[in-house]
Short mmCIF file of C-alpha atoms in Angstrom, two decimals:
data_model
loop_
_atom_site.label_atom_id
_atom_site.label_comp_id
_atom_site.label_asym_id
_atom_site.label_seq_id
_atom_site.Cartn_x
_atom_site.Cartn_y
_atom_site.Cartn_z
CA MET A 1 -1.62 -26.44 8.61
CA PRO A 2 -2.79 -26.44 4.97
CA GLU A 3 -0.18 -26.76 2.26
CA ILE A 4 -0.51 -23.71 0.03
CA LYS A 5 1.33 -23.33 -3.27
CA ILE A 6 1.11 -20.11 -5.27
CA ASN A 7 2.74 -19.20 -8.57
CA LEU A 8 3.93 -15.68 -7.79
CA LYS A 9 4.67 -14.86 -11.43
CA GLU A 10 0.98 -15.24 -12.22
CA LYS A 11 -0.16 -12.97 -9.37
CA PHE A 12 2.16 -9.94 -9.68
CA ILE A 13 3.23 -7.76 -12.55
CA PRO A 14 6.93 -8.12 -13.57
CA LYS A 15 7.67 -4.69 -12.07
CA TYR A 16 6.95 -6.07 -8.59
CA GLU A 17 8.55 -9.52 -8.85
CA ASP A 18 11.85 -8.50 -7.26
CA LEU A 19 9.96 -6.52 -4.62
CA VAL A 20 7.81 -9.51 -3.65
CA TYR A 21 10.81 -11.81 -3.25
CA ASP A 22 12.57 -9.09 -1.27
CA VAL A 23 9.56 -8.88 1.07
CA LEU A 24 9.22 -12.63 1.50
CA ASP A 25 12.96 -12.94 2.21
CA HIS A 26 12.72 -10.02 4.68
CA LYS A 27 15.59 -8.09 3.14
CA HIS A 28 14.16 -4.76 4.28
CA THR A 29 11.84 -3.49 6.99
CA HIS A 30 10.24 -0.47 5.30
CA TYR A 31 8.69 -0.66 1.83
CA LYS A 32 7.47 2.50 0.13
CA LEU A 33 5.42 2.05 -3.04
CA TYR A 34 4.48 5.21 -4.89
CA GLY A 35 3.49 6.28 -8.38
CA GLY A 36 0.61 7.13 -10.65
CA ARG A 37 -2.93 5.89 -10.79
CA GLY A 38 -3.41 2.35 -12.01
CA SER A 39 0.08 1.24 -11.00
CA THR A 40 -1.40 -1.60 -8.87
CA LYS A 41 0.79 -0.76 -5.86
CA SER A 42 -2.09 -1.27 -3.40
CA SER A 43 -3.01 -4.51 -5.16
CA CYS A 44 0.55 -5.76 -4.70
CA ILE A 45 0.53 -5.01 -0.97
CA SER A 46 -2.90 -6.58 -0.51
CA GLU A 47 -1.58 -9.87 -1.89
CA VAL A 48 1.75 -9.79 -0.06
CA ILE A 49 0.18 -9.35 3.39
CA PRO A 50 -1.77 -12.66 3.39
CA LEU A 51 1.35 -14.44 2.16
CA LEU A 52 3.37 -13.02 5.06
CA LEU A 53 0.76 -14.17 7.58
CA ILE A 54 0.86 -17.68 6.22
CA GLU A 55 4.67 -17.79 6.32
CA ASN A 56 4.92 -16.27 9.81
CA PRO A 57 2.33 -17.81 12.16
CA ASP A 58 3.15 -15.60 15.16
CA ILE A 59 2.48 -12.21 13.57
CA HIS A 60 -0.59 -10.06 12.96
CA CYS A 61 -1.18 -7.08 10.68
CA ALA A 62 -2.50 -3.56 11.29
CA VAL A 63 -3.72 -1.50 8.32
CA PHE A 64 -4.18 2.27 8.59
CA ARG A 65 -5.96 5.06 6.78
CA LYS A 66 -6.03 8.61 8.06
CA VAL A 67 -9.84 8.60 8.39
CA GLY A 68 -11.63 5.57 9.81
CA ASN A 69 -14.79 5.79 7.69
CA THR A 70 -12.72 5.21 4.53
CA LEU A 71 -11.50 1.79 5.62
CA LYS A 72 -14.34 -0.48 4.50
CA ASN A 73 -14.46 0.73 0.91
CA SER A 74 -10.69 0.93 0.49
CA VAL A 75 -8.13 -1.20 2.31
CA TYR A 76 -10.61 -3.71 3.77
CA GLY A 77 -12.07 -4.40 0.35
CA GLN A 78 -8.61 -4.31 -1.20
CA ILE A 79 -7.27 -7.06 1.04
CA GLN A 80 -10.40 -9.12 0.37
CA TRP A 81 -9.56 -8.73 -3.31
CA GLY A 82 -5.95 -9.81 -2.69
CA ILE A 83 -7.05 -12.92 -0.81
CA ASP A 84 -9.42 -13.80 -3.64
CA GLN A 85 -6.70 -13.29 -6.27
CA LEU A 86 -4.49 -15.74 -4.37
CA ASP A 87 -7.35 -18.29 -4.30
CA LEU A 88 -7.19 -18.35 -0.49
CA TRP A 89 -10.73 -17.25 0.31
CA GLN A 90 -11.61 -20.53 2.06
CA PHE A 91 -8.84 -20.00 4.63
CA PHE A 92 -10.04 -16.58 5.83
CA SER A 93 -13.08 -15.17 7.64
CA PHE A 94 -14.27 -11.57 7.56
CA LYS A 95 -15.89 -9.23 10.11
CA VAL A 96 -16.78 -5.55 9.96
CA ASN A 97 -17.51 -4.96 13.66
CA PRO A 98 -14.77 -4.90 14.69
CA MET A 99 -13.27 -4.64 11.23
CA GLU A 100 -10.86 -7.54 10.89
CA ILE A 101 -9.89 -10.46 8.71
CA THR A 102 -8.80 -13.74 10.33
CA TYR A 103 -6.56 -16.44 8.92
CA ASN A 104 -8.55 -19.40 10.22
CA PRO A 105 -5.83 -22.10 10.59
CA THR A 106 -3.86 -20.00 13.12
CA LYS A 107 -6.32 -17.22 14.11
CA GLN A 108 -3.91 -14.52 12.99
CA LYS A 109 -5.64 -11.22 12.34
CA ILE A 110 -5.53 -8.35 9.88
CA MET A 111 -6.94 -5.34 11.75
CA PHE A 112 -8.00 -1.96 10.38
CA PHE A 113 -7.68 1.45 12.04
CA GLY A 114 -8.29 5.08 11.25
CA LEU A 115 -5.82 7.51 12.78
CA ASP A 116 -8.58 10.00 13.46
CA ASP A 117 -8.77 7.95 16.68
CA PRO A 118 -5.12 7.12 17.39
CA GLY A 119 -5.85 5.74 20.86
CA LYS A 120 -7.34 2.56 19.41
CA ILE A 121 -4.02 1.08 18.40
CA LYS A 122 -2.66 1.47 21.94
CA SER A 123 -5.54 -0.56 23.36
CA VAL A 124 -5.15 -3.57 21.05
CA LYS A 125 -4.67 -6.82 22.98
CA LEU A 126 -3.59 -9.89 21.06
CA PRO A 127 -4.08 -13.47 22.33
CA PHE A 128 -0.65 -14.43 20.98
CA GLY A 129 2.18 -13.07 18.90
CA TYR A 130 2.70 -9.44 17.91
CA ILE A 131 1.91 -6.93 15.18
CA GLY A 132 4.60 -7.70 12.64
CA ILE A 133 3.04 -5.98 9.60
CA THR A 134 1.78 -2.43 9.17
CA TRP A 135 0.37 -0.77 6.06
CA PHE A 136 -0.22 2.97 5.75
CA GLU A 137 -2.39 3.47 2.66
CA GLU A 138 -2.50 6.96 1.08
CA GLU A 139 0.52 7.90 3.17
CA ASP A 140 0.45 11.54 2.07
CA GLN A 141 -2.90 12.03 3.85
CA PHE A 142 -1.32 11.45 7.28
CA ASN A 143 -0.01 14.40 9.28
CA GLY A 144 3.62 13.84 8.48
CA GLU A 145 6.22 11.26 9.37
CA GLU A 146 5.89 12.04 13.08
CA GLU A 147 2.31 10.73 13.17
CA ILE A 148 3.34 7.48 11.51
CA ARG A 149 6.41 7.18 13.70
CA LYS A 150 4.26 7.35 16.84
CA VAL A 151 2.17 4.44 15.55
CA LEU A 152 5.26 2.37 14.80
CA GLN A 153 6.58 3.06 18.29
CA SER A 154 3.47 1.23 19.54
CA THR A 155 3.46 -1.61 17.00
CA MET A 156 7.13 -2.42 16.36
CA ARG A 157 7.79 -4.17 19.64
CA GLY A 158 7.72 -7.68 21.06
CA GLY A 159 8.97 -9.49 17.97
CA GLN A 160 11.94 -10.25 15.75
CA LYS A 161 10.70 -9.42 12.24
CA PHE A 162 8.68 -6.44 11.03
CA TRP A 163 7.37 -5.26 7.68
CA ASP A 164 6.16 -1.68 7.26
CA PHE A 165 4.38 -0.82 3.99
CA ARG A 166 3.56 2.68 2.70
CA SER A 167 1.65 3.47 -0.49
CA PHE A 168 0.55 6.74 -2.06
CA ASN A 169 0.10 8.76 -5.22
CA PRO A 170 2.66 11.59 -5.00
CA PRO A 171 1.03 14.97 -4.32
CA ILE A 172 1.66 17.56 -7.03
CA SER A 173 3.98 19.63 -4.84
CA ALA A 174 7.56 18.40 -4.57
CA SER A 175 7.71 20.06 -1.15
CA ASN A 176 4.99 17.79 0.27
CA TRP A 177 6.33 15.79 3.22
CA ALA A 178 5.59 12.42 1.61
CA ASN A 179 7.47 13.35 -1.55
CA LYS A 180 10.46 14.47 0.49
CA ASP A 181 10.27 11.38 2.69
CA ILE A 182 11.04 8.97 -0.17
CA LEU A 183 14.27 10.88 -0.79
CA GLN A 184 15.56 9.91 2.66
CA ILE A 185 18.13 7.13 2.28
CA ARG A 186 17.98 4.26 4.79
CA ASP A 187 19.58 0.84 4.48
CA ASP A 188 16.43 -0.86 5.82
CA THR A 189 14.10 0.83 3.30
CA LEU A 190 13.19 -0.08 -0.27
CA CYS A 191 11.34 2.46 -2.44
CA VAL A 192 9.62 1.37 -5.66
CA LYS A 193 8.08 3.81 -8.14
CA SER A 194 5.64 2.56 -10.75
CA SER A 195 2.99 3.71 -13.19
CA TYR A 196 0.19 2.25 -15.27
CA LEU A 197 2.72 1.76 -18.07
CA ASP A 198 4.23 -1.08 -16.02
CA VAL A 199 0.91 -2.93 -15.95
CA PRO A 200 -0.33 -5.29 -18.71
CA ARG A 201 -3.11 -3.66 -20.70
CA ASP A 202 -5.57 -6.47 -20.07
CA TRP A 203 -5.18 -6.00 -16.29
CA LEU A 204 -6.50 -2.44 -16.45
CA GLY A 205 -8.63 -2.58 -19.60
CA GLU A 206 -8.49 -0.51 -22.76
CA ALA A 207 -10.75 2.21 -21.34
CA PHE A 208 -8.14 3.06 -18.70
CA PHE A 209 -5.45 3.50 -21.33
CA ASP A 210 -7.80 5.51 -23.56
CA GLU A 211 -8.49 7.96 -20.73
CA ALA A 212 -4.79 8.30 -19.99
CA ASP A 213 -3.99 8.94 -23.65
CA TRP A 214 -6.72 11.58 -23.85
CA LEU A 215 -5.46 13.45 -20.82
CA LYS A 216 -1.91 13.25 -22.16
CA GLU A 217 -3.11 14.96 -25.34
CA ILE A 218 -5.19 17.75 -23.81
CA ASN A 219 -3.31 18.36 -20.53
CA PRO A 220 0.20 16.86 -20.49
CA ARG A 221 0.98 18.40 -17.12
CA ALA A 222 -2.00 16.77 -15.39
CA TYR A 223 -1.19 13.50 -17.16
CA THR A 224 2.38 13.57 -15.87
CA HIS A 225 1.19 14.07 -12.31
CA GLU A 226 -1.85 11.81 -12.22
CA TYR A 227 -0.78 8.91 -14.41
CA LEU A 228 3.01 8.95 -14.16
CA GLY A 229 3.08 9.94 -10.49
CA GLU A 230 5.47 12.85 -10.89
CA ALA A 231 5.57 15.72 -8.40
CA ILE A 232 5.63 18.58 -10.90
CA GLY A 233 4.80 21.57 -8.68
CA ASP A 234 7.11 23.56 -6.45
CA GLY A 235 4.39 24.25 -3.89
CA GLY A 236 4.56 28.02 -4.31
CA ASN A 237 2.02 28.65 -7.03
CA VAL A 238 -1.59 29.44 -6.17
CA PHE A 239 -2.70 28.88 -9.78
CA GLU A 240 -0.68 26.22 -11.60
CA ASN A 241 -2.19 26.61 -15.09
CA VAL A 242 -1.27 30.25 -15.80
CA LYS A 243 0.12 31.58 -19.07
CA VAL A 244 1.54 35.10 -19.13
CA GLN A 245 0.72 36.96 -22.36
CA PRO A 246 1.18 40.58 -23.43
CA ILE A 247 -2.00 42.62 -23.66
#
């Protein structure tokens, strides 16, 4: 086995340092990362997953999006990015048919699935170990907690340790199921909210901050939702940007 040393403080923003150590120490099972655009929550998860594989040689990972044809240009590319950021590219191999990433020293796999074909996860056969890591990207796009729970009933078996990651930008309506889900208190769950304001400027670039500042000036409500990740609607309004004036 190769000896791999990584300076975590160089790879994650300070907002996520405690989260990363919590994950690596397996203090929780479910991790829900949510917030505004540019908060690097997906980047954080895409770096943590390879680290977990390396530390736990008997587990594999399954990554989910609601629609299968979004996988290649989202989570598959995102985990490639995470592996590159960790300077671990030489230890992994990549395939798109079937879509998977393999940690070469142990042959552990990161597999990718769209839940528009939920039967695929039930037919997965592993040569060793078990699926110890799941990641549901854009959680709010799934058909509620029940759909995710059915997947976990298939994956969270046959092992001792499991990590379940969720990530999403909160929908505008506070009544959306994903927004309500993070309010559920469980001892085995850690929720972390973040925004672009937690990220060093040079990580995102000045243009990103300029666009955010412009939207904040011309449409504070949209800015609060899109960039700060706040659910600012009650779900009952057909038109959100209405001003009542006497005629």
